[in-house]
Amino acid sequence: MSNSSKLLSFSILICASMSSISPALRAEDMQDKKGTYQEQNNQVNLLGIKDSSNILPLQEIEKSLNRSQDRILALPSRLNPSLQTPEPEIIPVQEFISPPKLESVMTDYAVLDSMTTNFQGDDDKIGQVNQIFEPTWKWRFKDGTVISFQTGFNSFKLAGKESIYNVPIQFGVAKRIGPVNLDVRGGIDIFNRVPTTANIEVNANLSVFDGVTLFGFFEQKPYKSNVNTIENQIKIRRFGPNVYWQIDPYTTLFSLYRWGDYSDGNTDQQSFSRLERKWGQFAIAANLFTWFYERESAPNTYFSPRDFLVYTGELSWQGDIFNFLNCRVALNAGEQRGAGNFSPANSYQAKCTAKISPNIEADLGYAHSNVRKPDTGLSSNSESVSGQVRMKF
């Protein structure tokens, strides 16, 4: 074979080799590029820069954190599996700028906002039973004003006495005026065998310092404590301040003072303070209650101690039993003083809140106590069952 033929064969062999190598090189290069793009895409995802429809509102993130604080937040979609979507195309990061969140605008002049129903049954085990059933409807207006209407049916029973039935009718207006939240309510109480009586209640609160809120309270109404107070048409006017102090995220202090003026010429003073500290789902608290009357009321009308004091220590636990059921149990132990004599003051209570639907919640509570009743002054093993149903519209 001539030299020229050998050279030609060698050139053909080199070209064939290059042709076979080029696709492999191109495939490897494309694989590297794909890996680079995939890495960039993962970094984008880890920053949470995806379609804005996949980003949870701040409130939902906070709820998820409250339910599971040990969850690692890498992607917003991990907080809700239903938000997971296929990976988007490779597009420069700057094109994924989330638009500003639009706040919902109320289009109606007024809407039915909520309905709350309170019920309570008290039994002192010595012949007195009170039952309360009071629903309240609230309407919210565009300017934030809330109008409320409350009615219901209440009964007061006492051994040896004819029962008294009551239908309360009350209208209310709640509005923010500058830094003050004001809530004014007024109406009438209709009874089956005593005259109808007017009632009024005013509540106001103001944040005065960081973590400190000051409340003002005034009320004038029939003293619906028991059959005797209603039968004797005792009316009461009370007013005074409350103070709530969030000392730190786990410690709170609440105090109130009330001065009362009764239609029979008597007056009283009450004070209550509670210091509470939380550790996870557990909490301890110290409670102090004092009550002083100017004089004793007429016999068998209402409890009017000249010097009454109760102090207790409290241990409580609150947590989720199921994802829709939250419960709280508490034990109180201490002493009570009446007429200069000390005796044990013990109680226990439990309350559960059930999330029936996204817009409906219900509370049910039970309490047992041997503390002297504020209406009769008798120390007995009294029981109380209470509850509330809340509906948002």
mmCIF file of C-alpha atoms in Angstrom:
data_model
loop_
_atom_site.group_PDB
_atom_site.id
_atom_site.type_symbol
_atom_site.label_atom_id
_atom_site.label_comp_id
_atom_site.label_asym_id
_atom_site.label_seq_id
_atom_site.Cartn_x
_atom_site.Cartn_y
_atom_site.Cartn_z
ATOM 1 C CA MET A 1 0.000 0.000 0.000
ATOM 2 C CA SER A 2 1.309 3.410 -0.923
ATOM 3 C CA ASN A 3 2.001 6.109 1.616
ATOM 4 C CA SER A 4 -0.869 8.201 0.304
ATOM 5 C CA SER A 5 -3.316 5.294 0.800
ATOM 6 C CA LYS A 6 -2.108 4.794 4.357
ATOM 7 C CA LEU A 7 -2.549 8.479 5.099
ATOM 8 C CA LEU A 8 -6.060 8.463 3.665
ATOM 9 C CA SER A 9 -7.070 5.430 5.788
ATOM 10 C CA PHE A 10 -5.663 7.016 8.947
ATOM 11 C CA SER A 11 -7.642 10.251 8.335
ATOM 12 C CA ILE A 12 -10.880 8.308 7.834
ATOM 13 C CA LEU A 13 -10.277 6.417 11.109
ATOM 14 C CA ILE A 14 -9.715 9.653 13.071
ATOM 15 C CA CYS A 15 -12.917 11.227 11.677
ATOM 16 C CA ALA A 16 -14.947 8.178 12.610
ATOM 17 C CA SER A 17 -13.549 8.243 16.141
ATOM 18 C CA MET A 18 -14.313 11.918 16.522
ATOM 19 C CA SER A 19 -17.867 11.335 15.302
ATOM 20 C CA SER A 20 -18.442 8.651 17.925
ATOM 21 C CA ILE A 21 -16.903 10.736 20.738
ATOM 22 C CA SER A 22 -18.796 13.990 19.999
ATOM 23 C CA PRO A 23 -22.291 12.717 20.949
ATOM 24 C CA ALA A 24 -20.944 11.382 24.239
ATOM 25 C CA LEU A 25 -19.266 14.708 24.965
ATOM 26 C CA ARG A 26 -22.421 16.590 24.080
ATOM 27 C CA ALA A 27 -24.529 14.287 26.270
ATOM 28 C CA GLU A 28 -22.096 14.703 29.185
ATOM 29 C CA ASP A 29 -22.084 18.461 28.704
ATOM 30 C CA MET A 30 -25.865 18.560 28.624
ATOM 31 C CA GLN A 31 -25.985 16.427 31.772
ATOM 32 C CA ASP A 32 -23.676 18.894 33.543
ATOM 33 C CA LYS A 33 -25.810 21.803 32.421
ATOM 34 C CA LYS A 34 -28.951 20.007 33.513
ATOM 35 C CA GLY A 35 -27.394 19.371 36.916
ATOM 36 C CA THR A 36 -26.422 23.023 37.181
ATOM 37 C CA TYR A 37 -29.937 24.148 36.305
ATOM 38 C CA GLN A 38 -31.402 21.613 38.731
ATOM 39 C CA GLU A 39 -29.116 22.907 41.494
ATOM 40 C CA GLN A 40 -30.167 26.480 40.730
ATOM 41 C CA ASN A 41 -33.793 25.388 40.728
ATOM 42 C CA ASN A 42 -33.392 23.727 44.138
ATOM 43 C CA GLN A 43 -31.826 26.892 45.529
ATOM 44 C CA VAL A 44 -34.749 28.892 44.225
ATOM 45 C CA ASN A 45 -37.169 26.456 45.859
ATOM 46 C CA LEU A 46 -35.312 26.550 49.162
ATOM 47 C CA LEU A 47 -35.720 30.321 49.171
ATOM 48 C CA GLY A 48 -39.440 29.814 48.713
ATOM 49 C CA ILE A 49 -39.409 31.820 45.451
ATOM 50 C CA LYS A 50 -42.125 30.074 43.550
ATOM 51 C CA ASP A 51 -45.502 31.035 42.202
ATOM 52 C CA SER A 52 -47.164 33.280 44.765
ATOM 53 C CA SER A 53 -50.153 30.944 44.904
ATOM 54 C CA ASN A 54 -47.924 28.448 46.746
ATOM 55 C CA ILE A 55 -46.932 30.845 49.542
ATOM 56 C CA LEU A 56 -49.096 30.561 52.659
ATOM 57 C CA PRO A 57 -50.381 33.746 54.331
ATOM 58 C CA LEU A 58 -48.522 34.729 57.484
ATOM 59 C CA GLN A 59 -51.511 33.815 59.654
ATOM 60 C CA GLU A 60 -51.546 30.253 58.305
ATOM 61 C CA ILE A 61 -47.799 29.899 58.895
ATOM 62 C CA GLU A 62 -48.259 31.068 62.471
ATOM 63 C CA LYS A 63 -51.068 28.547 62.988
ATOM 64 C CA SER A 64 -48.877 25.768 61.662
ATOM 65 C CA LEU A 65 -46.050 26.849 63.936
ATOM 66 C CA ASN A 66 -48.376 26.799 66.915
ATOM 67 C CA ARG A 67 -49.506 23.273 66.078
ATOM 68 C CA SER A 68 -46.012 21.925 65.480
ATOM 69 C CA GLN A 69 -43.171 24.189 66.579
ATOM 70 C CA ASP A 70 -40.516 21.583 65.853
ATOM 71 C CA ARG A 71 -41.389 21.419 62.139
ATOM 72 C CA ILE A 72 -38.551 22.501 59.826
ATOM 73 C CA LEU A 73 -39.595 25.310 57.470
ATOM 74 C CA ALA A 74 -37.848 24.718 54.162
ATOM 75 C CA LEU A 75 -40.663 25.230 51.698
ATOM 76 C CA PRO A 76 -44.001 26.912 52.330
ATOM 77 C CA SER A 77 -45.682 24.018 50.532
ATOM 78 C CA ARG A 78 -44.418 21.619 53.229
ATOM 79 C CA LEU A 79 -46.806 23.276 55.673
ATOM 80 C CA ASN A 80 -49.728 22.114 53.549
ATOM 81 C CA PRO A 81 -49.384 19.099 51.225
ATOM 82 C CA SER A 82 -52.275 20.307 49.066
ATOM 83 C CA LEU A 83 -50.108 23.222 47.942
ATOM 84 C CA GLN A 84 -47.443 21.006 46.382
ATOM 85 C CA THR A 85 -47.134 21.525 42.598
ATOM 86 C CA PRO A 86 -44.828 20.234 39.813
ATOM 87 C CA GLU A 87 -41.475 21.974 39.448
ATOM 88 C CA PRO A 88 -41.713 25.126 37.280
ATOM 89 C CA GLU A 89 -39.662 25.745 34.181
ATOM 90 C CA ILE A 90 -36.169 27.151 34.556
ATOM 91 C CA ILE A 91 -36.746 30.914 34.562
ATOM 92 C CA PRO A 92 -34.470 33.605 35.990
ATOM 93 C CA VAL A 93 -35.111 34.284 39.680
ATOM 94 C CA GLN A 94 -35.862 37.973 39.183
ATOM 95 C CA GLU A 95 -39.032 37.075 37.282
ATOM 96 C CA PHE A 96 -40.513 35.412 40.406
ATOM 97 C CA ILE A 97 -41.236 38.610 42.348
ATOM 98 C CA SER A 98 -44.329 38.045 44.493
ATOM 99 C CA PRO A 99 -47.024 40.692 43.967
ATOM 100 C CA PRO A 100 -48.174 42.662 47.015
ATOM 101 C CA LYS A 101 -50.913 40.935 48.996
ATOM 102 C CA LEU A 102 -54.313 42.508 48.461
ATOM 103 C CA GLU A 103 -56.408 42.952 51.576
ATOM 104 C CA SER A 104 -60.018 41.842 51.408
ATOM 105 C CA VAL A 105 -62.418 44.736 51.055
ATOM 106 C CA MET A 106 -65.812 44.655 52.726
ATOM 107 C CA THR A 107 -68.373 45.446 50.010
ATOM 108 C CA ASP A 108 -71.566 45.324 52.121
ATOM 109 C CA TYR A 109 -72.489 48.196 54.415
ATOM 110 C CA ALA A 110 -73.008 45.739 57.298
ATOM 111 C CA VAL A 111 -72.726 41.967 57.700
ATOM 112 C CA LEU A 112 -73.765 39.449 60.326
ATOM 113 C CA ASP A 113 -70.401 38.738 61.952
ATOM 114 C CA SER A 114 -71.025 36.158 64.678
ATOM 115 C CA MET A 115 -73.447 34.529 67.089
ATOM 116 C CA THR A 116 -72.417 33.488 70.605
ATOM 117 C CA THR A 117 -74.626 31.509 72.971
ATOM 118 C CA ASN A 118 -73.806 31.320 76.688
ATOM 119 C CA PHE A 119 -75.399 28.827 79.031
ATOM 120 C CA GLN A 120 -74.730 28.087 82.684
ATOM 121 C CA GLY A 121 -76.296 26.012 85.441
ATOM 122 C CA ASP A 122 -75.443 26.553 89.132
ATOM 123 C CA ASP A 123 -76.529 24.181 91.902
ATOM 124 C CA ASP A 124 -75.442 24.817 95.505
ATOM 125 C CA LYS A 125 -76.836 21.412 96.635
ATOM 126 C CA ILE A 126 -78.949 23.065 99.359
ATOM 127 C CA GLY A 127 -81.983 24.131 97.353
ATOM 128 C CA GLN A 128 -80.836 26.906 95.029
ATOM 129 C CA VAL A 129 -80.569 26.376 91.260
ATOM 130 C CA ASN A 130 -79.912 29.122 88.685
ATOM 131 C CA GLN A 131 -79.960 28.496 84.938
ATOM 132 C CA ILE A 132 -78.783 30.993 82.313
ATOM 133 C CA PHE A 133 -79.278 30.842 78.536
ATOM 134 C CA GLU A 134 -78.281 33.973 76.589
ATOM 135 C CA PRO A 135 -77.505 34.135 72.826
ATOM 136 C CA THR A 136 -75.871 37.235 71.312
ATOM 137 C CA TRP A 137 -75.770 38.305 67.648
ATOM 138 C CA LYS A 138 -73.206 40.784 66.303
ATOM 139 C CA TRP A 139 -73.219 42.824 63.081
ATOM 140 C CA ARG A 140 -70.044 44.476 61.763
ATOM 141 C CA PHE A 141 -70.116 47.723 59.756
ATOM 142 C CA LYS A 142 -67.628 49.047 57.207
ATOM 143 C CA ASP A 143 -66.063 51.510 59.655
ATOM 144 C CA GLY A 144 -65.390 48.718 62.184
ATOM 145 C CA THR A 145 -68.368 49.478 64.430
ATOM 146 C CA VAL A 146 -70.014 46.372 65.919
ATOM 147 C CA ILE A 147 -73.708 46.338 66.841
ATOM 148 C CA SER A 148 -74.911 43.552 69.133
ATOM 149 C CA PHE A 149 -78.274 42.208 70.300
ATOM 150 C CA GLN A 150 -78.672 39.867 73.265
ATOM 151 C CA THR A 151 -81.705 38.109 74.649
ATOM 152 C CA GLY A 152 -82.369 34.756 76.332
ATOM 153 C CA PHE A 153 -84.266 32.946 79.063
ATOM 154 C CA ASN A 154 -83.060 32.627 82.673
ATOM 155 C CA SER A 155 -84.589 30.889 85.678
ATOM 156 C CA PHE A 156 -83.913 31.276 89.424
ATOM 157 C CA LYS A 157 -85.157 28.626 91.838
ATOM 158 C CA LEU A 158 -84.951 28.413 95.628
ATOM 159 C CA ALA A 159 -86.445 25.765 97.925
ATOM 160 C CA GLY A 160 -89.648 27.029 99.522
ATOM 161 C CA LYS A 161 -89.962 29.968 97.105
ATOM 162 C CA GLU A 162 -91.834 30.521 93.862
ATOM 163 C CA SER A 163 -89.422 30.471 90.937
ATOM 164 C CA ILE A 164 -88.588 33.628 88.996
ATOM 165 C CA TYR A 165 -88.087 33.695 85.225
ATOM 166 C CA ASN A 166 -86.238 36.397 83.337
ATOM 167 C CA VAL A 167 -85.963 37.516 79.693
ATOM 168 C CA PRO A 168 -83.077 39.967 79.167
ATOM 169 C CA ILE A 169 -83.094 42.291 76.144
ATOM 170 C CA GLN A 170 -79.940 44.266 75.489
ATOM 171 C CA PHE A 171 -78.472 46.251 72.596
ATOM 172 C CA GLY A 172 -74.801 47.161 72.336
ATOM 173 C CA VAL A 173 -72.363 49.282 70.318
ATOM 174 C CA ALA A 174 -68.613 48.603 70.233
ATOM 175 C CA LYS A 175 -66.290 51.040 68.489
ATOM 176 C CA ARG A 176 -62.679 52.161 68.543
ATOM 177 C CA ILE A 177 -62.369 55.899 69.250
ATOM 178 C CA GLY A 178 -58.744 56.931 68.844
ATOM 179 C CA PRO A 179 -56.676 54.705 71.155
ATOM 180 C CA VAL A 180 -59.721 53.651 73.219
ATOM 181 C CA ASN A 181 -61.903 50.583 72.586
ATOM 182 C CA LEU A 182 -65.400 51.425 73.840
ATOM 183 C CA ASP A 183 -68.285 48.977 74.381
ATOM 184 C CA VAL A 184 -71.664 50.317 75.563
ATOM 185 C CA ARG A 185 -74.702 48.083 76.220
ATOM 186 C CA GLY A 186 -78.165 48.852 77.489
ATOM 187 C CA GLY A 187 -81.605 47.300 77.717
ATOM 188 C CA ILE A 188 -84.236 45.903 80.042
ATOM 189 C CA ASP A 189 -84.798 42.819 82.207
ATOM 190 C CA ILE A 190 -88.326 41.386 82.052
ATOM 191 C CA PHE A 191 -89.451 39.203 84.991
ATOM 192 C CA ASN A 192 -92.564 37.075 85.471
ATOM 193 C CA ARG A 193 -93.544 38.452 88.900
ATOM 194 C CA VAL A 194 -91.494 41.600 89.542
ATOM 195 C CA PRO A 195 -91.406 44.890 87.597
ATOM 196 C CA THR A 196 -89.278 45.301 84.470
ATOM 197 C CA THR A 197 -85.927 46.935 85.224
ATOM 198 C CA ALA A 198 -83.458 48.828 83.010
ATOM 199 C CA ASN A 199 -79.781 47.876 82.740
ATOM 200 C CA ILE A 200 -76.658 49.530 81.327
ATOM 201 C CA GLU A 201 -73.013 48.455 81.046
ATOM 202 C CA VAL A 202 -69.941 50.355 79.808
ATOM 203 C CA ASN A 203 -66.502 48.841 79.138
ATOM 204 C CA ALA A 204 -63.450 50.702 77.857
ATOM 205 C CA ASN A 205 -59.827 49.665 77.457
ATOM 206 C CA LEU A 206 -56.628 51.492 76.561
ATOM 207 C CA SER A 207 -53.064 50.287 76.019
ATOM 208 C CA VAL A 208 -51.044 52.617 78.264
ATOM 209 C CA PHE A 209 -47.577 51.014 78.167
ATOM 210 C CA ASP A 210 -45.883 48.174 76.341
ATOM 211 C CA GLY A 211 -47.691 45.069 77.601
ATOM 212 C CA VAL A 212 -49.972 47.004 79.988
ATOM 213 C CA THR A 213 -53.688 47.489 79.287
ATOM 214 C CA LEU A 214 -56.003 49.550 81.484
ATOM 215 C CA PHE A 215 -59.757 48.834 81.599
ATOM 216 C CA GLY A 216 -62.648 50.906 82.913
ATOM 217 C CA PHE A 217 -65.965 49.345 83.937
ATOM 218 C CA PHE A 218 -69.417 50.628 84.932
ATOM 219 C CA GLU A 219 -72.755 48.824 85.310
ATOM 220 C CA GLN A 220 -76.207 49.449 86.723
ATOM 221 C CA LYS A 221 -78.679 46.580 86.752
ATOM 222 C CA PRO A 222 -80.912 44.368 88.910
ATOM 223 C CA TYR A 223 -78.944 42.184 91.317
ATOM 224 C CA LYS A 224 -79.801 38.824 89.708
ATOM 225 C CA SER A 225 -78.036 36.724 92.324
ATOM 226 C CA ASN A 226 -80.936 34.590 93.544
ATOM 227 C CA VAL A 227 -84.694 34.583 94.108
ATOM 228 C CA ASN A 228 -84.387 36.770 97.218
ATOM 229 C CA THR A 229 -82.419 39.592 95.602
ATOM 230 C CA ILE A 230 -84.779 39.699 92.605
ATOM 231 C CA GLU A 231 -87.917 39.406 94.748
ATOM 232 C CA ASN A 232 -86.772 42.323 96.932
ATOM 233 C CA GLN A 233 -85.969 44.324 93.755
ATOM 234 C CA ILE A 234 -82.366 44.967 94.796
ATOM 235 C CA LYS A 235 -80.505 47.028 92.199
ATOM 236 C CA ILE A 236 -76.760 47.550 92.084
ATOM 237 C CA ARG A 237 -74.426 50.147 90.612
ATOM 238 C CA ARG A 238 -70.764 49.084 90.284
ATOM 239 C CA PHE A 239 -67.675 50.650 88.754
ATOM 240 C CA GLY A 240 -63.903 50.350 88.875
ATOM 241 C CA PRO A 241 -60.694 49.673 86.938
ATOM 242 C CA ASN A 242 -58.961 46.526 85.674
ATOM 243 C CA VAL A 243 -55.257 46.223 84.878
ATOM 244 C CA TYR A 244 -53.695 43.540 82.698
ATOM 245 C CA TRP A 245 -49.893 43.329 82.505
ATOM 246 C CA GLN A 246 -48.047 40.961 80.163
ATOM 247 C CA ILE A 247 -44.825 40.885 82.178
ATOM 248 C CA ASP A 248 -43.072 38.552 79.733
ATOM 249 C CA PRO A 249 -44.291 35.987 77.169
ATOM 250 C CA TYR A 250 -45.007 33.468 79.950
ATOM 251 C CA THR A 251 -46.004 35.661 82.932
ATOM 252 C CA THR A 252 -49.152 37.766 83.387
ATOM 253 C CA LEU A 253 -50.705 39.827 86.169
ATOM 254 C CA PHE A 254 -54.392 40.754 86.318
ATOM 255 C CA SER A 255 -56.032 42.955 88.974
ATOM 256 C CA LEU A 256 -59.406 44.590 89.420
ATOM 257 C CA TYR A 257 -61.190 46.774 91.950
ATOM 258 C CA ARG A 258 -64.954 47.289 92.264
ATOM 259 C CA TRP A 259 -66.974 49.702 94.331
ATOM 260 C CA GLY A 260 -70.678 48.908 94.599
ATOM 261 C CA ASP A 261 -73.731 50.907 95.645
ATOM 262 C CA TYR A 262 -76.971 49.019 96.402
ATOM 263 C CA SER A 263 -80.532 50.318 96.188
ATOM 264 C CA ASP A 264 -81.107 49.393 99.850
ATOM 265 C CA GLY A 265 -78.391 51.834 100.928
ATOM 266 C CA ASN A 266 -75.577 49.326 101.358
ATOM 267 C CA THR A 267 -72.142 49.554 99.715
ATOM 268 C CA ASP A 268 -69.359 47.057 99.084
ATOM 269 C CA GLN A 269 -65.771 46.867 97.840
ATOM 270 C CA GLN A 270 -64.190 43.967 95.961
ATOM 271 C CA SER A 271 -60.675 43.288 94.744
ATOM 272 C CA PHE A 272 -59.152 40.393 92.846
ATOM 273 C CA SER A 273 -55.573 39.724 91.722
ATOM 274 C CA ARG A 274 -54.069 36.838 89.791
ATOM 275 C CA LEU A 275 -50.408 36.193 88.961
ATOM 276 C CA GLU A 276 -49.802 33.379 86.465
ATOM 277 C CA ARG A 277 -46.677 31.747 85.064
ATOM 278 C CA LYS A 278 -46.684 29.206 82.220
ATOM 279 C CA TRP A 279 -44.252 26.368 81.466
ATOM 280 C CA GLY A 280 -45.248 24.765 78.212
ATOM 281 C CA GLN A 281 -48.685 23.234 78.721
ATOM 282 C CA PHE A 282 -48.539 23.666 82.518
ATOM 283 C CA ALA A 283 -49.141 26.799 84.569
ATOM 284 C CA ILE A 284 -49.166 27.872 88.200
ATOM 285 C CA ALA A 285 -51.072 30.843 89.579
ATOM 286 C CA ALA A 286 -51.717 32.695 92.827
ATOM 287 C CA ASN A 287 -55.209 34.155 93.396
ATOM 288 C CA LEU A 288 -56.342 36.664 96.033
ATOM 289 C CA PHE A 289 -59.933 37.875 96.507
ATOM 290 C CA THR A 290 -61.244 40.331 99.140
ATOM 291 C CA TRP A 291 -64.798 41.540 99.793
ATOM 292 C CA PHE A 292 -66.037 44.099 102.342
ATOM 293 C CA TYR A 293 -69.567 45.427 102.983
ATOM 294 C CA GLU A 294 -70.472 48.522 104.926
ATOM 295 C CA ARG A 295 -73.184 46.623 106.783
ATOM 296 C CA GLU A 296 -75.046 43.346 106.626
ATOM 297 C CA SER A 297 -78.140 43.192 104.467
ATOM 298 C CA ALA A 298 -81.602 42.343 105.695
ATOM 299 C CA PRO A 299 -81.816 38.645 106.697
ATOM 300 C CA ASN A 300 -82.015 36.133 103.846
ATOM 301 C CA THR A 301 -81.477 38.723 101.103
ATOM 302 C CA TYR A 302 -77.847 38.471 99.989
ATOM 303 C CA PHE A 303 -74.409 37.578 101.351
ATOM 304 C CA SER A 304 -72.840 40.764 102.760
ATOM 305 C CA PRO A 305 -69.666 39.937 104.715
ATOM 306 C CA ARG A 306 -67.939 42.679 106.678
ATOM 307 C CA ASP A 307 -64.598 40.953 106.061
ATOM 308 C CA PHE A 308 -64.219 38.124 103.563
ATOM 309 C CA LEU A 309 -60.964 36.848 102.030
ATOM 310 C CA VAL A 310 -59.994 33.918 99.822
ATOM 311 C CA TYR A 311 -56.458 33.033 98.715
ATOM 312 C CA THR A 312 -55.544 29.976 96.671
ATOM 313 C CA GLY A 313 -52.732 28.453 94.681
ATOM 314 C CA GLU A 314 -53.588 26.932 91.327
ATOM 315 C CA LEU A 315 -51.997 24.259 89.166
ATOM 316 C CA SER A 316 -53.364 23.801 85.651
ATOM 317 C CA TRP A 317 -52.704 21.981 82.393
ATOM 318 C CA GLN A 318 -53.988 22.818 78.929
ATOM 319 C CA GLY A 319 -53.370 20.994 75.667
ATOM 320 C CA ASP A 320 -54.817 19.227 72.649
ATOM 321 C CA ILE A 321 -56.497 15.871 73.296
ATOM 322 C CA PHE A 322 -57.221 15.528 69.577
ATOM 323 C CA ASN A 323 -56.500 17.930 66.747
ATOM 324 C CA PHE A 324 -60.062 19.294 67.106
ATOM 325 C CA LEU A 325 -60.335 19.158 70.922
ATOM 326 C CA ASN A 326 -58.444 21.340 73.404
ATOM 327 C CA CYS A 327 -58.952 20.891 77.164
ATOM 328 C CA ARG A 328 -57.897 22.582 80.390
ATOM 329 C CA VAL A 329 -57.977 21.203 83.939
ATOM 330 C CA ALA A 330 -57.136 23.137 87.108
ATOM 331 C CA LEU A 331 -56.852 22.441 90.834
ATOM 332 C CA ASN A 332 -57.098 25.172 93.501
ATOM 333 C CA ALA A 333 -56.195 24.876 97.160
ATOM 334 C CA GLY A 334 -56.046 27.543 99.847
ATOM 335 C CA GLU A 335 -58.057 29.124 102.667
ATOM 336 C CA GLN A 336 -61.075 31.377 103.092
ATOM 337 C CA ARG A 337 -61.789 33.713 105.995
ATOM 338 C CA GLY A 338 -65.263 34.777 107.060
ATOM 339 C CA ALA A 339 -66.231 36.438 110.357
ATOM 340 C CA GLY A 340 -62.630 35.979 111.520
ATOM 341 C CA ASN A 341 -62.649 32.191 111.058
ATOM 342 C CA PHE A 342 -60.474 30.334 108.547
ATOM 343 C CA SER A 343 -61.518 27.221 106.663
ATOM 344 C CA PRO A 344 -60.196 25.325 103.608
ATOM 345 C CA ALA A 345 -60.987 26.723 100.164
ATOM 346 C CA ASN A 346 -60.662 24.063 97.483
ATOM 347 C CA SER A 347 -61.976 23.691 93.962
ATOM 348 C CA TYR A 348 -61.349 21.909 90.707
ATOM 349 C CA GLN A 349 -62.530 22.655 87.210
ATOM 350 C CA ALA A 350 -62.282 21.393 83.652
ATOM 351 C CA LYS A 351 -63.193 22.928 80.310
ATOM 352 C CA CYS A 352 -62.907 21.630 76.752
ATOM 353 C CA THR A 353 -63.156 23.503 73.454
ATOM 354 C CA ALA A 354 -64.221 21.562 70.357
ATOM 355 C CA LYS A 355 -63.613 22.788 66.818
ATOM 356 C CA ILE A 356 -66.813 21.565 65.198
ATOM 357 C CA SER A 357 -66.132 23.245 61.842
ATOM 358 C CA PRO A 358 -63.902 26.064 60.544
ATOM 359 C CA ASN A 359 -66.561 28.561 61.690
ATOM 360 C CA ILE A 360 -68.050 26.860 64.764
ATOM 361 C CA GLU A 361 -66.504 26.275 68.203
ATOM 362 C CA ALA A 362 -68.104 25.010 71.407
ATOM 363 C CA ASP A 363 -66.974 25.134 75.050
ATOM 364 C CA LEU A 364 -68.162 22.895 77.864
ATOM 365 C CA GLY A 365 -66.952 23.337 81.432
ATOM 366 C CA TYR A 366 -67.523 21.914 84.908
ATOM 367 C CA ALA A 367 -66.480 23.357 88.277
ATOM 368 C CA HIS A 368 -66.780 22.091 91.850
ATOM 369 C CA SER A 369 -66.016 24.313 94.846
ATOM 370 C CA ASN A 370 -66.499 24.588 98.606
ATOM 371 C CA VAL A 371 -65.872 28.362 98.670
ATOM 372 C CA ARG A 372 -68.709 30.350 100.228
ATOM 373 C CA LYS A 373 -71.371 31.301 97.693
ATOM 374 C CA PRO A 374 -71.492 35.058 96.976
ATOM 375 C CA ASP A 375 -75.296 35.055 97.136
ATOM 376 C CA THR A 376 -75.969 33.063 100.312
ATOM 377 C CA GLY A 377 -72.625 33.005 102.118
ATOM 378 C CA LEU A 378 -73.019 29.307 102.781
ATOM 379 C CA SER A 379 -70.069 26.992 102.264
ATOM 380 C CA SER A 380 -71.175 23.919 100.361
ATOM 381 C CA ASN A 381 -70.048 21.573 97.617
ATOM 382 C CA SER A 382 -71.550 23.648 94.840
ATOM 383 C CA GLU A 383 -71.424 22.604 91.198
ATOM 384 C CA SER A 384 -71.486 24.685 88.035
ATOM 385 C CA VAL A 385 -71.837 23.583 84.422
ATOM 386 C CA SER A 386 -71.156 26.238 81.788
ATOM 387 C CA GLY A 387 -70.686 26.396 78.060
ATOM 388 C CA GLN A 388 -70.545 28.580 75.008
ATOM 389 C CA VAL A 389 -71.162 28.070 71.299
ATOM 390 C CA ARG A 390 -69.464 30.488 68.869
ATOM 391 C CA MET A 391 -70.369 30.822 65.201
ATOM 392 C CA LYS A 392 -68.563 33.045 62.687
ATOM 393 C CA PHE A 393 -70.268 34.064 59.471
#
